[in-house]
């Protein structure tokens, strides 16, 4: 039976007891509305550690749009049942005040001096499109690492830039080990996301265009194309054929040498990254070119 805790202080005590007993903890931070992508991270955490522990917290610090935060799907009871089903050891949630008991001002907002610097991987793309997003991510992940004290922490490649930000954060803190897991997809290719639930049935089908665009970039890479601009244009060509998709970016980066601006000229290594919207639902996806998806 899974342990369900509603307060970060109780989670801290549970994790401390496990560590004192000499058990390793694999930790998966989430915002809930769990799907097969999240569960693949939990299964990996269970396979590589004595205990797997999950947090479910829709972190207000990382939302730049109030309506996205308000509409974010929440069903903690269903999440607990899913986690119990895969053998997860403990799940916890909390409130902003529960996570930051001494760091909020009188209006309940985090005082700016407690915001954690997300580092250079936060430059560009998601960092440029979503003001303050990665500060919010780094601040909550830093606190979650304090609460859990995990041996390893599991993140999805789905949020590629986030995985770089948390990798840098863990390196600065001296741990935990960050494990980045493959993207789980729906049968027609759309990357699984809690936000997919908010798409109409038609848009959910149409959204497979994002995976097709990434596939087109990968095909071009396999055929020898290395020019960042040309690879980006391949994606834009595919995406522009879907009129309901409002493109925010379709760009390349060197995954091992992140830059805020899009690189120009030939790339040695490349990750293709796409963001855009169907209606008011924002989707992101990516693919490391030349690797099995
Ligand atoms: P979220 O609840 O969206 O904050 O996601 C929690 C963790 O699950 C993050 O590390 C995500 O990158 C990861 N994740 C979300 N969607 C997927 C997916 N389709 N495949 C693999 N990991 C995912």
CSV table of C-alpha atoms and ligand atoms in Angstrom, one decimal:
chain,number,residue,atom,x,y,z
A,1,UNK,CA,0.0,0.0,0.0
A,2,UNK,CA,1.3,3.4,-0.9
A,3,UNK,CA,2.0,6.0,1.8
A,4,UNK,CA,0.1,9.2,1.0
A,5,UNK,CA,1.2,12.3,2.8
A,6,UNK,CA,-0.4,15.8,2.5
A,7,UNK,CA,2.4,17.8,4.0
A,8,UNK,CA,6.0,18.3,3.0
A,9,UNK,CA,7.1,18.1,6.7
A,10,UNK,CA,5.7,14.6,6.9
A,11,UNK,CA,7.3,13.7,3.6
A,12,UNK,CA,10.7,15.0,4.9
A,13,UNK,CA,10.4,12.8,8.1
A,14,UNK,CA,9.4,9.7,6.0
A,15,UNK,CA,12.4,10.2,3.6
A,16,UNK,CA,14.8,10.7,6.5
A,17,UNK,CA,13.6,7.4,8.1
A,18,UNK,CA,14.2,5.6,4.8
A,19,UNK,CA,17.7,7.1,4.4
A,20,UNK,CA,18.6,6.3,8.0
A,21,UNK,CA,17.5,2.6,7.4
A,22,UNK,CA,20.1,2.6,4.5
A,23,UNK,CA,17.5,2.6,1.7
A,24,UNK,CA,18.0,4.4,-1.6
A,25,UNK,CA,15.3,6.8,-2.8
A,26,UNK,CA,14.4,7.4,-6.4
A,27,UNK,CA,12.4,10.6,-6.7
A,28,UNK,CA,10.0,11.8,-9.4
A,29,UNK,CA,8.7,15.4,-9.1
A,30,UNK,CA,5.4,16.0,-10.9
A,31,UNK,CA,2.5,18.4,-11.2
A,32,UNK,CA,-0.1,15.5,-11.2
A,33,UNK,CA,-2.7,14.5,-13.8
A,34,UNK,CA,-0.5,11.5,-14.2
A,35,UNK,CA,-0.2,9.6,-17.4
A,36,UNK,CA,2.0,6.8,-18.9
A,37,UNK,CA,4.9,9.2,-19.3
A,38,UNK,CA,5.0,9.9,-15.5
A,39,UNK,CA,4.6,6.3,-14.7
A,40,UNK,CA,7.5,5.3,-16.9
A,41,UNK,CA,9.7,7.6,-14.7
A,42,UNK,CA,8.3,6.0,-11.5
A,43,UNK,CA,8.9,2.5,-12.9
A,44,UNK,CA,12.5,3.4,-13.7
A,45,UNK,CA,12.9,4.9,-10.2
A,46,UNK,CA,11.6,1.7,-8.6
A,47,UNK,CA,13.9,-0.5,-10.8
A,48,UNK,CA,17.0,1.5,-9.7
A,49,UNK,CA,16.2,2.3,-6.0
A,50,UNK,CA,14.9,0.6,-2.9
A,51,UNK,CA,12.0,3.1,-2.7
A,52,UNK,CA,10.3,5.4,-5.3
A,53,UNK,CA,8.7,8.6,-4.1
A,54,UNK,CA,6.6,11.1,-6.1
A,55,UNK,CA,5.6,14.6,-5.4
A,56,UNK,CA,2.4,16.0,-6.9
A,57,UNK,CA,2.3,19.8,-6.7
A,58,UNK,CA,1.0,22.3,-9.3
A,59,UNK,CA,3.7,24.8,-8.6
A,60,UNK,CA,2.4,28.3,-9.0
A,61,UNK,CA,5.9,29.8,-9.2
A,62,UNK,CA,6.5,28.3,-12.7
A,63,UNK,CA,3.3,29.5,-14.4
A,64,UNK,CA,3.5,32.7,-16.3
A,65,UNK,CA,-0.2,32.6,-17.3
A,66,UNK,CA,-2.9,32.6,-14.6
A,67,UNK,CA,-5.3,30.9,-16.8
A,68,UNK,CA,-2.9,28.0,-17.6
A,69,UNK,CA,-2.4,27.5,-13.8
A,70,UNK,CA,-6.2,27.7,-13.1
A,71,UNK,CA,-7.0,25.2,-15.9
A,72,UNK,CA,-4.2,22.8,-15.1
A,73,UNK,CA,-5.9,19.4,-14.5
A,74,UNK,CA,-5.9,18.2,-10.9
A,75,UNK,CA,-7.1,14.9,-9.5
A,76,UNK,CA,-4.9,13.8,-6.6
A,77,UNK,CA,-7.1,10.8,-5.7
A,78,UNK,CA,-6.7,9.3,-9.2
A,79,UNK,CA,-2.9,10.0,-9.2
A,80,UNK,CA,-2.6,8.2,-5.9
A,81,UNK,CA,-4.4,5.1,-7.3
A,82,UNK,CA,-2.2,5.1,-10.4
A,83,UNK,CA,1.0,5.3,-8.3
A,84,UNK,CA,-0.3,2.6,-6.0
A,85,UNK,CA,-0.8,0.4,-9.0
A,86,UNK,CA,2.8,0.6,-10.1
A,87,UNK,CA,4.2,0.0,-6.6
A,88,UNK,CA,5.3,3.5,-5.8
A,89,UNK,CA,6.3,3.7,-2.1
A,90,UNK,CA,5.2,7.2,-1.2
A,91,UNK,CA,3.4,10.2,-2.7
A,92,UNK,CA,3.2,13.6,-1.2
A,93,UNK,CA,1.6,17.0,-1.9
A,94,UNK,CA,1.6,20.3,-0.2
A,95,UNK,CA,0.8,24.0,-0.6
A,96,UNK,CA,3.2,26.9,-1.4
A,97,UNK,CA,3.1,27.8,2.3
A,98,UNK,CA,3.8,24.2,3.3
A,99,UNK,CA,6.9,24.1,1.0
A,100,UNK,CA,8.1,27.6,1.9
A,101,UNK,CA,6.9,28.2,5.5
A,102,UNK,CA,9.4,31.0,6.3
A,103,UNK,CA,9.9,32.5,2.8
A,104,UNK,CA,6.5,34.0,1.9
A,105,UNK,CA,5.4,37.6,2.3
A,106,UNK,CA,2.1,38.8,3.9
A,107,UNK,CA,0.3,38.3,0.5
A,108,UNK,CA,1.5,34.7,0.3
A,109,UNK,CA,4.0,35.3,-2.5
A,110,UNK,CA,7.6,34.0,-2.4
A,111,UNK,CA,10.0,36.8,-1.3
A,112,UNK,CA,12.4,37.4,-4.3
A,113,UNK,CA,15.5,36.7,-2.3
A,114,UNK,CA,14.4,33.0,-2.0
A,115,UNK,CA,14.1,32.5,-5.8
A,116,UNK,CA,16.8,30.1,-7.1
A,117,UNK,CA,18.9,31.1,-10.2
A,118,UNK,CA,18.1,28.6,-13.0
A,119,UNK,CA,21.5,29.2,-14.7
A,120,UNK,CA,22.5,29.5,-18.3
A,121,UNK,CA,20.3,26.6,-19.6
A,122,UNK,CA,17.3,28.8,-18.9
A,123,UNK,CA,18.3,31.2,-21.7
A,124,UNK,CA,16.2,31.2,-24.8
A,125,UNK,CA,13.2,29.1,-26.0
A,126,UNK,CA,11.1,28.2,-22.9
A,127,UNK,CA,13.0,30.7,-20.8
A,128,UNK,CA,12.3,33.4,-23.4
A,129,UNK,CA,8.6,32.5,-24.0
A,130,UNK,CA,7.7,32.0,-20.3
A,131,UNK,CA,8.8,34.8,-18.1
A,132,UNK,CA,10.1,33.5,-14.8
A,133,UNK,CA,9.3,29.9,-15.6
A,134,UNK,CA,12.7,28.4,-14.9
A,135,UNK,CA,13.2,30.4,-11.8
A,136,UNK,CA,10.0,28.8,-10.6
A,137,UNK,CA,11.2,25.4,-11.6
A,138,UNK,CA,14.6,25.8,-10.0
A,139,UNK,CA,13.1,27.2,-6.8
A,140,UNK,CA,10.6,24.3,-6.3
A,141,UNK,CA,13.0,21.5,-7.4
A,142,UNK,CA,15.7,22.8,-5.0
A,143,UNK,CA,13.2,22.7,-2.2
A,144,UNK,CA,11.9,19.3,-3.2
A,145,UNK,CA,15.5,18.0,-3.2
A,146,UNK,CA,15.8,19.4,0.3
A,147,UNK,CA,12.6,17.7,1.5
A,148,UNK,CA,13.3,14.2,-0.1
A,149,UNK,CA,17.1,14.0,-0.1
A,150,UNK,CA,16.9,11.5,-3.0
A,151,UNK,CA,19.6,9.2,-4.2
A,152,UNK,CA,18.5,9.8,-7.8
A,153,UNK,CA,15.9,12.1,-9.3
A,154,UNK,CA,14.0,11.3,-12.5
A,155,UNK,CA,13.0,13.8,-15.2
A,156,UNK,CA,11.5,13.4,-18.7
A,157,UNK,CA,13.3,14.4,-21.9
A,158,UNK,CA,9.9,15.7,-22.8
A,159,UNK,CA,10.9,18.9,-21.0
A,160,UNK,CA,14.4,19.0,-22.6
A,161,UNK,CA,15.5,22.4,-21.4
A,162,UNK,CA,14.1,21.8,-17.9
A,163,UNK,CA,16.3,18.6,-17.7
A,164,UNK,CA,19.3,20.8,-18.4
A,165,UNK,CA,18.3,23.3,-15.8
A,166,UNK,CA,17.8,20.7,-13.1
A,167,UNK,CA,21.0,18.9,-14.1
A,168,UNK,CA,22.9,22.2,-13.6
A,169,UNK,CA,21.0,22.8,-10.3
A,170,UNK,CA,21.9,19.3,-9.0
A,171,UNK,CA,25.5,19.8,-10.0
A,172,UNK,CA,25.7,23.1,-8.1
A,173,UNK,CA,24.1,21.4,-5.0
A,174,UNK,CA,26.4,18.3,-5.2
A,175,UNK,CA,23.5,15.9,-6.0
A,176,UNK,CA,21.2,14.1,-6.5
A,177,UNK,CA,22.1,12.2,-9.6
A,178,UNK,CA,19.7,13.3,-12.3
A,179,UNK,CA,18.4,10.6,-14.7
A,180,UNK,CA,16.7,11.8,-17.9
A,181,UNK,CA,14.1,9.3,-19.3
A,182,UNK,CA,12.7,8.9,-22.9
A,183,UNK,CA,9.6,10.6,-24.1
A,184,UNK,CA,6.4,8.5,-23.8
A,185,UNK,CA,4.1,9.1,-26.8
A,186,UNK,CA,0.5,8.5,-27.8
A,187,UNK,CA,0.1,5.9,-30.5
A,188,UNK,CA,0.0,8.5,-33.3
A,189,UNK,CA,3.1,10.2,-32.0
A,190,UNK,CA,1.9,13.1,-29.8
A,191,UNK,CA,4.1,13.4,-26.7
A,192,UNK,CA,2.0,12.5,-23.6
A,193,UNK,CA,1.2,15.5,-21.5
A,194,UNK,CA,-1.2,16.4,-18.8
A,195,UNK,CA,-2.3,19.3,-21.1
A,196,UNK,CA,-3.4,16.9,-23.8
A,197,UNK,CA,-6.6,16.3,-21.8
A,198,UNK,CA,-7.6,19.8,-22.6
A,199,UNK,CA,-7.4,19.3,-26.4
A,200,UNK,CA,-10.5,18.6,-28.4
A,201,UNK,CA,-10.5,15.1,-30.0
A,202,UNK,CA,-9.8,16.7,-33.4
A,203,UNK,CA,-6.9,18.8,-32.1
A,204,UNK,CA,-5.4,15.8,-30.3
A,205,UNK,CA,-5.3,14.1,-33.7
A,206,UNK,CA,-3.9,17.2,-35.5
A,207,UNK,CA,-1.3,17.7,-32.8
A,208,UNK,CA,0.6,14.6,-34.2
A,209,UNK,CA,1.9,17.2,-36.7
A,210,UNK,CA,4.5,18.2,-34.0
A,211,UNK,CA,6.0,14.7,-34.0
A,212,UNK,CA,5.9,14.6,-37.8
A,213,UNK,CA,7.9,17.9,-38.0
A,214,UNK,CA,10.5,16.5,-35.6
A,215,UNK,CA,10.6,13.3,-37.7
A,216,UNK,CA,11.2,15.5,-40.8
A,217,UNK,CA,14.2,17.1,-39.1
A,218,UNK,CA,15.5,13.7,-38.1
A,219,UNK,CA,15.1,12.4,-41.7
A,220,UNK,CA,17.0,15.4,-43.0
A,221,UNK,CA,19.8,14.9,-40.4
A,222,UNK,CA,20.0,11.2,-41.4
A,223,UNK,CA,20.3,12.3,-45.1
A,224,UNK,CA,23.3,14.5,-44.1
A,225,UNK,CA,21.8,17.9,-43.5
A,226,UNK,CA,23.7,19.7,-40.7
A,227,UNK,CA,22.7,23.3,-41.2
A,228,UNK,CA,20.6,24.7,-38.3
A,229,UNK,CA,18.6,27.0,-40.5
A,230,UNK,CA,17.8,24.3,-43.1
A,231,UNK,CA,16.7,21.8,-40.3
A,232,UNK,CA,14.5,24.5,-38.7
A,233,UNK,CA,12.9,25.2,-42.1
A,234,UNK,CA,12.1,21.5,-42.6
A,235,UNK,CA,10.1,21.6,-39.4
A,236,UNK,CA,8.3,24.9,-40.2
A,237,UNK,CA,7.3,23.5,-43.6
A,238,UNK,CA,5.5,20.6,-41.9
A,239,UNK,CA,4.0,22.7,-39.1
A,240,UNK,CA,2.7,25.4,-41.4
A,241,UNK,CA,0.5,22.8,-43.2
A,242,UNK,CA,-1.6,22.6,-40.0
A,243,UNK,CA,-3.5,25.9,-39.8
A,244,UNK,CA,-4.8,25.3,-36.3
A,245,UNK,CA,-1.3,25.1,-34.9
A,246,UNK,CA,0.1,28.5,-33.8
A,247,UNK,CA,3.9,28.0,-33.8
A,248,UNK,CA,6.0,29.7,-31.2
A,249,UNK,CA,9.3,28.2,-32.1
A,250,UNK,CA,10.9,25.3,-34.2
A,251,UNK,CA,14.6,25.6,-33.5
A,252,UNK,CA,17.8,23.6,-33.1
A,253,UNK,CA,20.3,23.6,-30.3
A,254,UNK,CA,23.5,21.8,-29.5
A,255,UNK,CA,22.3,19.7,-26.5
A,256,UNK,CA,25.8,19.8,-24.9
A,257,UNK,CA,26.4,23.5,-25.5
A,258,UNK,CA,23.2,25.3,-24.8
A,259,UNK,CA,22.8,28.8,-26.3
A,260,UNK,CA,20.0,31.3,-25.7
A,261,UNK,CA,20.0,32.2,-29.4
A,262,UNK,CA,19.5,29.8,-32.3
A,263,UNK,CA,22.9,28.6,-33.6
A,264,UNK,CA,23.7,29.3,-37.2
A,265,UNK,CA,25.6,27.1,-39.7
A,266,UNK,CA,26.5,23.5,-39.3
A,267,UNK,CA,25.9,21.6,-36.1
A,268,UNK,CA,27.9,18.6,-34.8
A,269,UNK,CA,25.1,17.5,-32.5
A,270,UNK,CA,21.5,18.7,-32.5
A,271,UNK,CA,18.2,18.6,-30.6
A,272,UNK,CA,15.2,19.9,-32.4
A,273,UNK,CA,12.7,21.7,-30.2
A,274,UNK,CA,9.1,22.8,-31.0
A,275,UNK,CA,6.5,24.8,-29.0
A,276,UNK,CA,3.1,26.1,-30.1
A,277,UNK,CA,-0.6,26.1,-29.4
A,278,UNK,CA,-3.8,24.5,-30.4
A,279,UNK,CA,-6.3,27.1,-29.1
A,280,UNK,CA,-5.2,28.0,-25.6
A,281,UNK,CA,-3.4,24.7,-25.0
A,282,UNK,CA,0.4,25.0,-25.2
A,283,UNK,CA,2.4,22.0,-26.3
A,284,UNK,CA,6.1,21.3,-26.4
A,285,UNK,CA,8.2,18.5,-27.8
A,286,UNK,CA,11.7,17.7,-29.0
A,287,UNK,CA,13.9,15.1,-30.6
A,288,UNK,CA,17.6,14.5,-30.4
A,289,UNK,CA,18.5,14.1,-34.1
A,290,UNK,CA,20.2,10.9,-35.2
A,291,UNK,CA,19.1,8.9,-32.1
A,292,UNK,CA,16.4,6.2,-31.9
A,293,UNK,CA,13.3,8.1,-30.7
B,1,LIG,P1,5.0,17.5,-15.2
B,1,LIG,O1,3.9,16.8,-14.3
B,1,LIG,O2,4.4,17.8,-16.5
B,1,LIG,O3,5.7,18.6,-14.4
B,1,LIG,O4,6.0,16.3,-15.5
B,1,LIG,C1,6.7,15.7,-14.4
B,1,LIG,C2,7.9,14.9,-15.0
B,1,LIG,O5,7.4,14.0,-16.0
B,1,LIG,C3,8.8,15.8,-15.8
B,1,LIG,O6,10.2,15.4,-15.5
B,1,LIG,C4,8.5,15.6,-17.2
B,1,LIG,O7,9.5,15.9,-18.1
B,1,LIG,C5,8.1,14.2,-17.2
B,1,LIG,N1,7.2,13.9,-18.3
B,1,LIG,C6,6.1,14.6,-18.7
B,1,LIG,N2,5.6,14.1,-19.8
B,1,LIG,C7,6.4,13.0,-20.2
B,1,LIG,C8,6.4,12.1,-21.3
B,1,LIG,N3,5.5,12.2,-22.2
B,1,LIG,N4,7.4,11.2,-21.3
B,1,LIG,C9,8.3,11.2,-20.3
B,1,LIG,N5,8.4,12.0,-19.3
B,1,LIG,C10,7.4,12.9,-19.2
